[in-house]
CSV table of C-alpha atoms and ligand atoms in Angstrom, one decimal:
chain,number,residue,atom,x,y,z
A,1,MET,CA,-0.1,0.0,0.0
A,2,ASN,CA,1.4,3.5,-0.8
A,3,PHE,CA,-0.5,6.4,0.7
A,4,THR,CA,0.7,9.0,-1.7
A,5,SER,CA,-0.3,7.2,-4.7
A,6,ASP,CA,-3.5,6.1,-3.4
A,7,PHE,CA,-4.2,9.6,-2.2
A,8,ASN,CA,-3.6,10.7,-5.8
A,9,ILE,CA,-6.0,8.4,-7.5
A,10,VAL,CA,-8.7,9.3,-5.1
A,11,LYS,CA,-8.1,12.9,-5.7
A,12,GLU,CA,-7.9,12.7,-9.6
A,13,ALA,CA,-11.4,10.7,-9.5
A,14,LEU,CA,-13.0,13.2,-7.3
A,15,GLU,CA,-11.7,16.0,-9.2
A,16,THR,CA,-13.4,14.5,-12.2
A,17,PHE,CA,-16.6,13.9,-10.2
A,18,THR,CA,-17.2,17.0,-8.4
A,19,ILE,CA,-15.6,19.8,-10.5
A,20,GLU,CA,-15.3,18.7,-14.1
A,21,ILE,CA,-19.0,17.5,-13.9
A,22,ASP,CA,-21.1,18.9,-16.6
A,23,PHE,CA,-19.4,17.3,-19.9
A,24,PRO,CA,-21.7,15.9,-22.2
A,25,GLY,CA,-23.1,12.4,-21.4
A,26,ASN,CA,-22.6,12.8,-17.8
A,27,LYS,CA,-25.7,11.9,-16.1
A,28,VAL,CA,-26.8,13.4,-12.9
A,29,ILE,CA,-28.5,9.9,-11.8
A,30,ARG,CA,-28.1,6.5,-13.1
A,31,GLN,CA,-30.1,3.8,-11.2
A,32,THR,CA,-29.3,0.1,-11.4
A,33,PRO,CA,-30.9,-2.8,-9.5
A,34,LEU,CA,-29.3,-3.2,-6.1
A,35,ASP,CA,-28.4,-6.9,-6.7
A,36,ARG,CA,-26.6,-6.2,-10.0
A,37,LEU,CA,-24.7,-3.2,-8.6
A,38,ILE,CA,-23.4,-5.3,-5.9
A,39,GLN,CA,-22.2,-7.9,-8.5
A,40,GLU,CA,-20.9,-5.3,-10.7
A,41,LEU,CA,-18.7,-3.7,-8.2
A,42,ASP,CA,-17.3,-7.3,-7.4
A,43,LEU,CA,-17.7,-6.3,-3.6
A,44,SER,CA,-17.4,-10.0,-2.4
A,45,SER,CA,-14.1,-10.7,-4.3
A,46,TRP,CA,-12.3,-7.4,-3.0
A,47,ILE,CA,-13.3,-8.3,0.6
A,48,LYS,CA,-11.9,-11.9,0.1
A,49,LYS,CA,-8.7,-11.1,-1.8
A,50,GLY,CA,-7.8,-7.4,-0.5
A,51,GLY,CA,-5.6,-5.3,-2.5
A,52,LEU,CA,-8.0,-2.5,-3.1
A,53,GLU,CA,-5.0,-0.1,-4.2
A,54,GLY,CA,-3.1,1.2,-7.2
A,55,GLN,CA,-4.8,0.4,-10.5
A,56,GLY,CA,-7.4,-1.8,-8.8
A,57,LEU,CA,-8.3,1.2,-6.6
A,58,LYS,CA,-8.8,3.5,-9.9
A,59,ASP,CA,-10.8,1.0,-11.7
A,60,PHE,CA,-13.0,0.5,-8.7
A,61,LEU,CA,-13.6,4.1,-8.1
A,62,SER,CA,-14.2,4.7,-11.6
A,63,ALA,CA,-17.0,2.0,-11.6
A,64,PHE,CA,-18.2,3.0,-8.1
A,65,LEU,CA,-18.4,6.9,-8.9
A,66,SER,CA,-20.2,6.1,-12.3
A,67,TYR,CA,-23.2,4.8,-10.4
A,68,GLN,CA,-23.4,7.8,-7.9
A,69,THR,CA,-25.9,10.6,-8.1
A,70,ARG,CA,-24.0,13.6,-8.7
A,71,LEU,CA,-25.0,16.7,-6.4
A,72,HIS,CA,-22.5,19.0,-8.1
A,73,HIS,CA,-24.3,18.4,-11.6
A,74,SER,CA,-26.4,21.4,-13.1
A,75,GLY,CA,-29.3,18.9,-13.4
A,76,TYR,CA,-29.3,18.2,-9.6
A,77,LEU,CA,-32.5,19.7,-8.3
A,78,GLY,CA,-33.4,16.9,-5.8
A,79,HIS,CA,-33.3,16.8,-2.1
A,80,GLN,CA,-31.9,19.5,0.3
A,81,CYS,CA,-28.3,18.1,0.6
A,82,ALA,CA,-25.3,20.5,-0.2
A,83,ALA,CA,-23.2,19.9,-3.2
A,84,PRO,CA,-20.2,20.3,-0.9
A,85,HIS,CA,-17.4,23.0,-1.6
A,86,TYR,CA,-14.3,21.1,-1.7
A,87,ALA,CA,-12.8,23.0,1.2
A,88,ALA,CA,-15.5,21.6,3.5
A,89,ALA,CA,-14.7,18.2,2.4
A,90,LEU,CA,-11.1,18.7,3.2
A,91,GLY,CA,-12.1,19.9,6.4
A,92,SER,CA,-13.8,16.7,6.9
A,93,PHE,CA,-11.1,14.6,5.6
A,94,VAL,CA,-8.6,16.0,8.0
A,95,ASN,CA,-10.8,14.9,10.9
A,96,ASN,CA,-11.5,11.6,9.4
A,97,PHE,CA,-7.7,11.1,9.6
A,98,THR,CA,-7.0,12.3,13.0
A,99,ASN,CA,-10.3,11.4,14.6
A,100,ASN,CA,-10.4,13.9,17.2
A,101,VAL,CA,-13.7,13.8,19.0
A,102,PRO,CA,-14.9,17.1,20.3
A,103,SER,CA,-17.5,15.9,22.9
A,104,ILE,CA,-14.4,16.0,25.2
A,105,TYR,CA,-11.9,18.9,25.2
A,106,GLU,CA,-9.0,16.5,26.0
A,107,MET,CA,-9.9,14.5,22.9
A,108,GLY,CA,-9.3,17.5,20.6
A,109,PRO,CA,-8.8,21.0,21.8
A,110,ALA,CA,-8.5,22.6,18.4
A,111,SER,CA,-11.6,20.8,17.3
A,112,VAL,CA,-13.5,22.1,20.3
A,113,ALA,CA,-12.1,25.6,19.5
A,114,LEU,CA,-13.7,25.4,15.9
A,115,GLU,CA,-17.0,24.2,17.3
A,116,VAL,CA,-17.3,26.6,20.2
A,117,PHE,CA,-16.0,29.5,17.8
A,118,LEU,CA,-18.7,28.5,15.1
A,119,VAL,CA,-21.6,28.1,17.6
A,120,ASN,CA,-20.8,31.6,18.9
A,121,TRP,CA,-20.4,32.9,15.3
A,122,MET,CA,-24.0,31.4,14.6
A,123,LEU,CA,-25.4,32.6,17.9
A,124,GLU,CA,-24.5,36.3,16.9
A,125,LYS,CA,-26.1,36.0,13.4
A,126,VAL,CA,-29.3,34.9,15.4
A,127,GLY,CA,-28.8,38.0,17.3
A,128,TRP,CA,-28.2,36.1,20.8
A,129,LYS,CA,-25.5,36.6,23.2
A,130,PRO,CA,-22.3,34.3,22.6
A,131,THR,CA,-21.1,32.1,25.0
A,132,PRO,CA,-18.3,33.8,27.1
A,133,LEU,CA,-14.9,31.9,26.8
A,134,THR,CA,-14.0,32.3,30.4
A,135,PRO,CA,-17.2,31.3,32.0
A,136,GLN,CA,-15.5,31.3,35.4
A,137,ASN,CA,-15.9,35.2,35.4
A,138,CYS,CA,-19.7,35.0,34.8
A,139,THR,CA,-22.3,35.2,37.4
A,140,ALA,CA,-24.4,32.2,38.0
A,141,GLU,CA,-27.6,34.1,37.0
A,142,GLU,CA,-26.2,35.6,33.8
A,143,ALA,CA,-28.1,34.3,30.7
A,144,TYR,CA,-26.2,33.9,27.5
A,145,GLY,CA,-26.6,31.8,24.3
A,146,GLY,CA,-25.4,28.4,23.9
A,147,GLY,CA,-25.2,25.7,21.3
A,148,VAL,CA,-23.7,22.4,20.0
A,149,LEU,CA,-23.1,20.9,16.5
A,150,VAL,CA,-24.8,17.5,16.0
A,151,ASN,CA,-25.3,14.9,13.6
A,152,GLY,CA,-28.4,16.3,11.7
A,153,GLY,CA,-31.5,18.5,11.8
A,154,SER,CA,-33.6,15.4,12.9
A,155,ILE,CA,-31.4,15.1,16.0
A,156,ALA,CA,-31.2,18.7,16.6
A,157,ASN,CA,-35.2,19.1,16.5
A,158,LEU,CA,-35.3,16.0,18.9
A,159,THR,CA,-32.9,17.5,21.4
A,160,ALA,CA,-34.6,20.8,21.3
A,161,LEU,CA,-37.9,19.0,22.2
A,162,ILE,CA,-36.2,17.2,24.9
A,163,MET,CA,-35.0,20.4,26.3
A,164,ALA,CA,-38.7,22.0,26.3
A,165,ARG,CA,-40.0,19.0,27.8
A,166,THR,CA,-37.3,19.2,30.5
A,167,GLN,CA,-38.7,22.5,31.4
A,168,VAL,CA,-42.2,21.4,31.4
A,169,ALA,CA,-41.7,18.1,33.2
A,170,PRO,CA,-38.4,17.7,34.7
A,171,GLU,CA,-39.6,14.9,36.5
A,172,VAL,CA,-39.5,12.7,33.2
A,173,TRP,CA,-36.0,11.7,33.8
A,174,GLN,CA,-36.9,9.9,36.8
A,175,GLU,CA,-40.6,8.9,36.4
A,176,GLY,CA,-41.3,8.9,32.7
A,177,ASN,CA,-43.9,11.1,30.9
A,178,PRO,CA,-46.7,12.7,32.7
A,179,ASP,CA,-50.1,12.5,30.9
A,180,GLY,CA,-51.1,14.9,28.5
A,181,LEU,CA,-47.8,16.2,27.1
A,182,ALA,CA,-48.5,17.9,23.8
A,183,ILE,CA,-46.7,19.7,20.8
A,184,LEU,CA,-47.9,22.5,18.5
A,185,LEU,CA,-46.8,22.2,14.9
A,186,PRO,CA,-47.6,23.8,11.7
A,187,SER,CA,-49.0,21.0,9.0
A,188,GLU,CA,-46.2,21.7,6.7
A,189,SER,CA,-43.4,20.8,9.1
A,190,HIS,CA,-40.6,18.2,8.4
A,191,TYR,CA,-41.3,14.8,9.5
A,192,SER,CA,-38.5,14.6,11.8
A,193,LEU,CA,-40.6,16.6,14.3
A,194,THR,CA,-43.4,14.1,14.2
A,195,LYS,CA,-40.9,11.4,14.7
A,196,ALA,CA,-39.5,13.2,17.6
A,197,ALA,CA,-42.8,13.4,19.1
A,198,GLY,CA,-43.0,9.6,18.8
A,199,ILE,CA,-39.6,9.1,20.1
A,200,LEU,CA,-40.4,11.0,23.2
A,201,GLY,CA,-43.5,9.3,23.8
A,202,ILE,CA,-45.8,12.1,23.1
A,203,GLY,CA,-47.5,10.4,20.3
A,204,LYS,CA,-49.2,11.6,17.1
A,205,GLU,CA,-52.5,12.2,19.0
A,206,ALA,CA,-51.1,14.8,21.0
A,207,ILE,CA,-49.7,16.8,18.1
A,208,HIS,CA,-51.9,19.7,17.4
A,209,PHE,CA,-51.6,21.1,14.1
A,210,VAL,CA,-51.5,24.8,13.8
A,211,ASP,CA,-53.5,26.5,10.8
A,212,VAL,CA,-51.5,27.6,7.8
A,213,ASP,CA,-52.5,29.8,5.0
A,214,GLY,CA,-52.6,29.2,1.3
A,215,ARG,CA,-48.9,29.6,1.1
A,216,GLY,CA,-48.4,27.1,3.9
A,217,ALA,CA,-47.4,29.7,6.5
A,218,VAL,CA,-48.7,29.7,10.0
A,219,ILE,CA,-51.7,32.1,10.6
A,220,PRO,CA,-50.6,33.7,14.1
A,221,ASP,CA,-54.2,35.1,14.6
A,222,SER,CA,-55.3,31.3,14.8
A,223,LEU,CA,-53.0,30.3,17.6
A,224,PRO,CA,-55.1,31.6,20.7
A,225,SER,CA,-58.1,29.3,19.7
A,226,ILE,CA,-55.9,26.3,19.0
A,227,PHE,CA,-54.1,26.9,22.4
A,228,ARG,CA,-57.4,27.1,24.2
A,229,ARG,CA,-58.7,23.9,22.6
A,230,VAL,CA,-55.6,22.0,23.7
A,231,GLN,CA,-56.0,23.2,27.0
A,232,GLU,CA,-59.6,22.2,27.2
A,233,MET,CA,-58.5,18.7,26.4
A,234,GLY,CA,-56.4,18.7,29.4
A,235,HIS,CA,-53.2,18.7,27.2
A,236,LEU,CA,-49.9,20.4,28.2
A,237,PRO,CA,-48.1,21.8,25.4
A,238,ILE,CA,-44.4,21.4,25.6
A,239,ALA,CA,-43.4,23.8,22.7
A,240,LEU,CA,-44.7,25.5,19.7
A,241,VAL,CA,-42.7,24.9,16.4
A,242,ALA,CA,-42.6,27.3,13.6
A,243,ASN,CA,-40.6,26.7,10.3
A,244,ALA,CA,-37.8,28.9,8.7
A,245,CYS,CA,-38.5,27.8,6.1
A,246,ASN,CA,-40.8,24.8,5.6
A,247,THR,CA,-39.8,21.8,3.6
A,248,PRO,CA,-42.4,21.4,0.9
A,249,VAL,CA,-42.5,24.9,-0.6
A,250,GLY,CA,-39.8,26.9,1.4
A,251,ILE,CA,-41.9,29.3,3.0
A,252,TYR,CA,-41.0,31.3,6.1
A,253,ASP,CA,-43.6,31.4,9.0
A,254,PRO,CA,-44.1,34.8,10.7
A,255,LEU,CA,-41.8,34.4,13.6
A,256,ASP,CA,-42.2,37.8,15.3
A,257,GLU,CA,-45.9,37.3,15.6
A,258,ILE,CA,-45.6,33.8,16.8
A,259,ALA,CA,-43.1,34.9,19.2
A,260,ASP,CA,-45.8,37.5,20.5
A,261,PHE,CA,-48.2,34.6,21.2
A,262,CYS,CA,-45.6,32.3,22.8
A,263,GLN,CA,-44.4,35.0,25.0
A,264,GLY,CA,-47.8,35.6,26.3
A,265,GLN,CA,-48.4,32.0,27.0
A,266,LYS,CA,-44.9,31.4,28.4
A,267,LEU,CA,-44.7,28.6,25.8
A,268,TRP,CA,-41.4,27.5,24.5
A,269,PHE,CA,-40.8,28.7,21.0
A,270,HIS,CA,-38.8,26.3,18.8
A,271,VAL,CA,-37.8,27.5,15.1
A,272,ASP,CA,-36.9,24.7,12.9
A,273,GLY,CA,-34.3,26.7,10.6
A,274,ALA,CA,-32.6,23.5,9.4
A,275,HIS,CA,-32.9,24.6,5.8
A,276,GLY,CA,-33.6,28.2,5.8
A,277,ALA,CA,-31.7,29.7,8.8
A,278,SER,CA,-28.7,30.1,6.5
A,279,ALA,CA,-30.5,33.2,5.2
A,280,LEU,CA,-29.3,34.9,8.5
A,281,LEU,CA,-26.0,35.4,6.6
A,282,SER,CA,-27.6,37.3,3.7
A,283,LYS,CA,-28.5,41.2,3.8
A,284,THR,CA,-31.3,40.6,1.1
A,285,HIS,CA,-33.0,37.7,2.9
A,286,ARG,CA,-32.4,38.0,6.6
A,287,HIS,CA,-35.6,40.0,7.2
A,288,LYS,CA,-37.6,36.6,6.6
A,289,LEU,CA,-36.2,35.6,9.9
A,290,LYS,CA,-37.4,38.7,11.8
A,291,GLY,CA,-38.3,37.7,15.4
A,292,VAL,CA,-36.0,34.5,15.4
A,293,GLU,CA,-34.1,36.2,18.1
A,294,ARG,CA,-37.3,35.9,20.4
A,295,ALA,CA,-37.2,32.1,19.9
A,296,ASP,CA,-36.1,29.7,22.7
A,297,SER,CA,-34.2,27.3,20.4
A,298,LEU,CA,-33.2,27.1,16.7
A,299,VAL,CA,-32.0,24.3,14.4
A,300,TRP,CA,-29.5,25.5,11.6
A,301,ASP,CA,-28.1,23.1,9.3
A,302,ALA,CA,-24.7,23.7,7.7
A,303,HIS,CA,-24.9,20.7,5.5
A,304,LYS,CA,-27.8,22.2,3.4
A,305,LEU,CA,-27.2,25.7,2.4
A,306,LEU,CA,-23.5,26.3,3.6
A,307,GLN,CA,-22.1,23.9,1.3
A,308,VAL,CA,-21.0,21.4,4.1
A,309,PRO,CA,-21.1,17.7,3.4
A,310,SER,CA,-23.5,15.6,5.6
A,311,LEU,CA,-23.8,16.2,8.4
A,312,CYS,CA,-23.2,19.2,10.6
A,313,ALA,CA,-26.3,20.9,12.4
A,314,ALA,CA,-26.3,23.4,14.8
A,315,LEU,CA,-28.7,23.4,17.8
A,316,LEU,CA,-28.7,26.9,19.1
A,317,VAL,CA,-30.4,28.4,22.3
A,318,ARG,CA,-31.0,31.8,23.8
A,319,ASN,CA,-30.3,30.6,27.3
A,320,HIS,CA,-27.4,28.2,27.6
A,321,LYS,CA,-28.7,26.8,30.9
A,322,LEU,CA,-31.6,25.1,29.4
A,323,LEU,CA,-29.4,23.2,27.0
A,324,ASP,CA,-27.1,22.3,29.7
A,325,GLN,CA,-30.0,21.2,31.8
A,326,ALA,CA,-31.9,19.2,29.0
A,327,MET,CA,-30.8,15.9,29.8
A,328,LEU,CA,-31.0,15.3,33.5
A,329,VAL,CA,-29.1,11.8,33.2
A,330,GLY,CA,-26.3,11.2,35.8
A,331,ASP,CA,-24.0,14.0,36.9
A,332,ASN,CA,-24.6,17.0,34.6
A,333,ALA,CA,-22.3,19.4,36.7
A,334,SER,CA,-19.0,18.7,34.9
A,335,TYR,CA,-19.1,20.9,31.9
A,336,LEU,CA,-17.6,24.0,33.1
A,337,PHE,CA,-13.9,24.9,33.2
A,338,HIS,CA,-13.4,25.1,36.9
A,339,ASP,CA,-15.5,21.9,37.7
A,340,LYS,CA,-13.2,19.7,35.8
A,341,GLU,CA,-10.0,22.0,36.2
A,342,GLN,CA,-9.4,21.9,32.4
A,343,PRO,CA,-8.6,24.7,30.0
A,344,GLY,CA,-11.9,24.0,27.8
A,345,VAL,CA,-15.1,22.7,27.7
A,346,ASP,CA,-16.9,19.4,27.2
A,347,THR,CA,-20.1,19.3,25.1
A,348,LEU,CA,-20.9,15.5,25.9
A,349,HIS,CA,-23.8,16.4,28.2
A,350,ARG,CA,-25.5,18.4,25.5
A,351,THR,CA,-25.9,15.7,22.9
A,352,ILE,CA,-27.7,12.6,22.3
A,353,GLU,CA,-24.6,11.2,20.7
A,354,THR,CA,-21.5,10.2,22.8
A,355,THR,CA,-18.9,10.0,20.3
A,356,LYS,CA,-19.1,12.3,17.4
A,357,PRO,CA,-16.9,13.5,14.6
A,358,GLY,CA,-15.2,17.0,14.4
A,359,LEU,CA,-18.0,18.8,12.8
A,360,GLY,CA,-16.8,22.1,13.1
A,361,GLU,CA,-14.0,21.0,10.8
A,362,ARG,CA,-16.3,20.8,7.8
A,363,LEU,CA,-17.9,24.2,8.3
A,364,PHE,CA,-14.8,26.0,9.3
A,365,PHE,CA,-12.7,25.0,6.4
A,366,VAL,CA,-15.5,26.3,3.8
A,367,LEU,CA,-15.9,29.4,5.7
A,368,GLY,CA,-12.4,30.1,6.1
A,369,ALA,CA,-11.7,29.5,2.4
A,370,ILE,CA,-14.7,31.8,1.0
A,371,GLY,CA,-15.4,34.1,3.8
A,372,GLU,CA,-18.8,34.8,5.4
A,373,ASP,CA,-19.5,37.2,2.4
A,374,GLY,CA,-18.6,34.5,0.0
A,375,MET,CA,-21.1,32.2,1.8
A,376,ALA,CA,-23.7,35.1,1.6
A,377,ASP,CA,-23.2,35.5,-2.2
A,378,PHE,CA,-23.8,31.9,-2.6
A,379,ILE,CA,-27.2,32.0,-0.8
A,380,ASP,CA,-28.4,34.8,-2.7
A,381,ARG,CA,-27.4,33.3,-6.0
A,382,GLN,CA,-29.5,30.1,-5.1
A,383,TYR,CA,-32.3,32.1,-3.9
A,384,GLN,CA,-32.3,34.3,-6.9
A,385,LEU,CA,-32.4,31.4,-9.3
A,386,ALA,CA,-35.5,30.1,-7.5
A,387,LEU,CA,-37.1,33.4,-7.9
A,388,ASP,CA,-35.9,33.7,-11.6
A,389,THR,CA,-37.1,30.5,-12.3
A,390,TYR,CA,-40.5,31.3,-10.7
A,391,TYR,CA,-41.0,34.3,-13.2
A,392,TYR,CA,-40.0,32.2,-16.1
A,393,LEU,CA,-42.2,29.4,-15.4
A,394,GLN,CA,-45.3,32.0,-14.7
A,395,ASN,CA,-44.8,33.4,-17.9
A,396,LEU,CA,-45.3,30.2,-19.7
A,397,PRO,CA,-48.9,29.2,-20.8
A,398,ASP,CA,-48.4,25.5,-19.8
A,399,PHE,CA,-46.7,25.9,-16.5
A,400,GLU,CA,-47.8,27.1,-13.0
A,401,CYS,CA,-46.3,27.4,-9.5
A,402,PRO,CA,-48.5,27.2,-6.4
A,403,VAL,CA,-46.4,29.8,-4.3
A,404,GLN,CA,-43.8,32.5,-5.2
A,405,PRO,CA,-40.8,31.1,-3.6
A,406,GLU,CA,-38.9,32.6,-0.6
A,407,SER,CA,-36.0,30.4,-0.6
A,408,ASN,CA,-34.1,28.0,-3.0
A,409,ILE,CA,-37.2,25.8,-3.2
A,410,LEU,CA,-39.7,25.9,-6.0
A,411,CYS,CA,-42.8,23.8,-6.7
A,412,PHE,CA,-44.6,23.8,-10.1
A,413,GLN,CA,-46.7,21.9,-12.2
A,414,HIS,CA,-47.3,21.3,-16.0
A,415,THR,CA,-50.6,22.1,-16.8
A,416,GLY,CA,-50.5,21.6,-20.5
A,417,THR,CA,-51.7,18.1,-20.3
A,418,ALA,CA,-53.1,15.9,-17.8
A,419,ILE,CA,-50.0,13.9,-16.8
A,420,ASP,CA,-49.4,13.7,-13.5
A,421,SER,CA,-46.1,14.9,-11.7
A,422,LEU,CA,-45.0,11.5,-10.6
A,423,PHE,CA,-45.0,10.2,-14.0
A,424,LEU,CA,-43.0,13.1,-15.2
A,425,ARG,CA,-40.6,12.7,-12.5
A,426,LYS,CA,-40.0,9.0,-13.5
A,427,LYS,CA,-39.5,9.7,-17.0
A,428,LEU,CA,-37.0,12.7,-16.3
A,429,LEU,CA,-35.1,10.6,-13.9
A,430,GLU,CA,-34.8,7.6,-16.5
A,431,ALA,CA,-33.3,10.0,-19.0
A,432,GLY,CA,-30.9,11.0,-16.3
A,433,GLU,CA,-30.4,14.8,-17.2
A,434,PHE,CA,-32.3,16.0,-14.2
A,435,TYR,CA,-32.8,14.8,-10.7
A,436,LEU,CA,-35.8,16.3,-9.0
A,437,THR,CA,-38.5,15.4,-6.3
A,438,THR,CA,-42.4,15.8,-6.0
A,439,THR,CA,-44.1,16.9,-3.0
A,440,LEU,CA,-47.8,16.9,-2.1
A,441,PHE,CA,-48.9,20.5,-1.2
A,442,LYS,CA,-52.7,21.3,-0.4
A,443,GLY,CA,-53.7,18.2,-1.7
A,444,THR,CA,-52.1,18.4,-5.2
A,445,ARG,CA,-48.7,16.6,-6.2
A,446,TYR,CA,-46.1,19.1,-7.7
A,447,LEU,CA,-42.7,18.8,-9.1
A,448,ARG,CA,-40.2,20.2,-6.7
A,449,LEU,CA,-36.9,21.9,-7.4
A,450,VAL,CA,-34.2,22.7,-4.8
A,451,PHE,CA,-31.5,24.7,-6.1
A,452,MET,CA,-28.5,23.3,-4.2
A,453,SER,CA,-25.9,23.0,-7.2
A,454,PRO,CA,-23.8,26.0,-7.9
A,455,ASN,CA,-23.5,25.0,-11.2
A,456,THR,CA,-27.4,25.2,-12.1
A,457,GLU,CA,-28.3,28.2,-14.4
A,458,LEU,CA,-31.6,29.3,-15.8
A,459,ARG,CA,-30.7,27.8,-19.2
A,460,HIS,CA,-30.7,24.4,-17.6
A,461,ILE,CA,-34.2,25.2,-16.3
A,462,GLU,CA,-35.3,26.1,-20.1
A,463,HIS,CA,-33.9,22.8,-20.9
A,464,LEU,CA,-35.9,21.1,-18.2
A,465,VAL,CA,-39.1,22.8,-19.8
A,466,SER,CA,-38.3,21.5,-23.2
A,467,SER,CA,-37.7,18.0,-22.0
A,468,ILE,CA,-41.0,18.1,-19.9
A,469,ARG,CA,-42.8,19.3,-23.1
A,470,GLU,CA,-41.2,16.4,-25.2
A,471,ILE,CA,-42.4,13.8,-22.7
A,472,ALA,CA,-45.9,15.4,-22.5
A,473,ALA,CA,-46.1,15.4,-26.6
A,474,LYS,CA,-45.4,11.7,-26.7
A,475,ILE,CA,-48.3,10.9,-24.5
B,1,PLP,C1,-33.7,19.0,6.3
B,1,PLP,C2,-34.6,19.4,7.4
B,1,PLP,C3,-34.8,18.5,8.7
B,1,PLP,C4,-33.9,17.3,9.0
B,1,PLP,O1,-32.6,17.5,8.9
B,1,PLP,P1,-31.6,16.4,8.7
B,1,PLP,O2,-30.2,17.1,8.7
B,1,PLP,O3,-31.8,15.7,7.3
B,1,PLP,O4,-31.7,15.4,9.9
B,1,PLP,C5,-35.7,19.2,9.4
B,1,PLP,N1,-36.4,20.2,9.4
B,1,PLP,C6,-36.3,20.8,8.1
B,1,PLP,C7,-37.2,22.1,7.8
B,1,PLP,C8,-35.4,20.4,7.0
B,1,PLP,O5,-35.4,21.1,5.9
């Protein structure tokens, strides 16, 4: 085995795959039946005989990558996963080699420094007070923000709800759930939240859906009556969740008005900004999150709009104490500098995970490479492209969008014929020039574009339109 030569083989293969991606004939997606793929890649023989190096490695990688979906492709309009910036991937790569685990300061002081610094950077973008780096000098009553990087928005949402539950019912850690715990949730929310309710033992029946308008945004005026109904049922809501932005159509809820309501009721206000909190970096779009600073907790995924590979999600809170008390398992007191007499902090008590990778490396390396203004430009570009696509489609006689986009997510429908969106998607994926999803919104199935790739331009959408028309003409 030779590290340098194998490293160069991997480097060259990845260069072709992620950078020189759009040459003619390169498909964004190519699906083969699973059993055939395992055969074709010869997996069992490699494991038996070993020797995946040199020319063998080169050939294997070439076959392997040829079957992979290409997120950097101009035709990638699928799920909300980043087409990672190479700098972020390099950060991840460094941590994969060193394996410093930032849950415990001793295990990787520099990894912890990145995480704490980035969490503070994000807290300041929200408008929350960053965590002081010398908490010895703080009084016990002082409230400042806190946060932690975790493996994904779903885990971050779950942790936020655990935190909210601990505030309402601290006895759960000894006695289990009291009767009647409930959650208030907009109907367009991400399914990780319903899943979290299930995991918490709260159950679907105790999820009360909040009314949304024609665009899928929460109607704040409807909140008092829903809340009254919930109370009359004898339910005890642990939190109200809002979306910034929601998953199906990418619309932001009116956070400021929702905050008014939550403040009045002393109800935990959680904002799911997994996808759209990155707009906080943009001068043009940050107003869409007005009021977020009044929330109790916020989830912000870096592996969506910050060009970071999966996963790297931030769970942020206005008051750090509530995160430190979230999981009252065992002795939770050992996180402060002076308690352990160490020069840094542990974050183990804040996470569901015990061991976790250096997630800060992923985000820091790309921010360090392009700067925060460079990142803001990327977000502006992707949001603008969704808006340009919306105007383009709305001007065509045979296409229609249900909602004007507020992020880089856009739903649309071909109205020229009666073909359904699922069929169109199937045909488009078979051709392999475009990868897109569909979503149900207000009872209708739409095609859904998420502009993640930095290589997509309006001309590619024009080509998508002609491809759809060609499919429709053949029916
Ligand atoms: C993506 C997303 C999630 C889930 O995050 P993962 O990182 O995929 O676990 C939750 N909520 C919203 C609004 C999302 O867009």
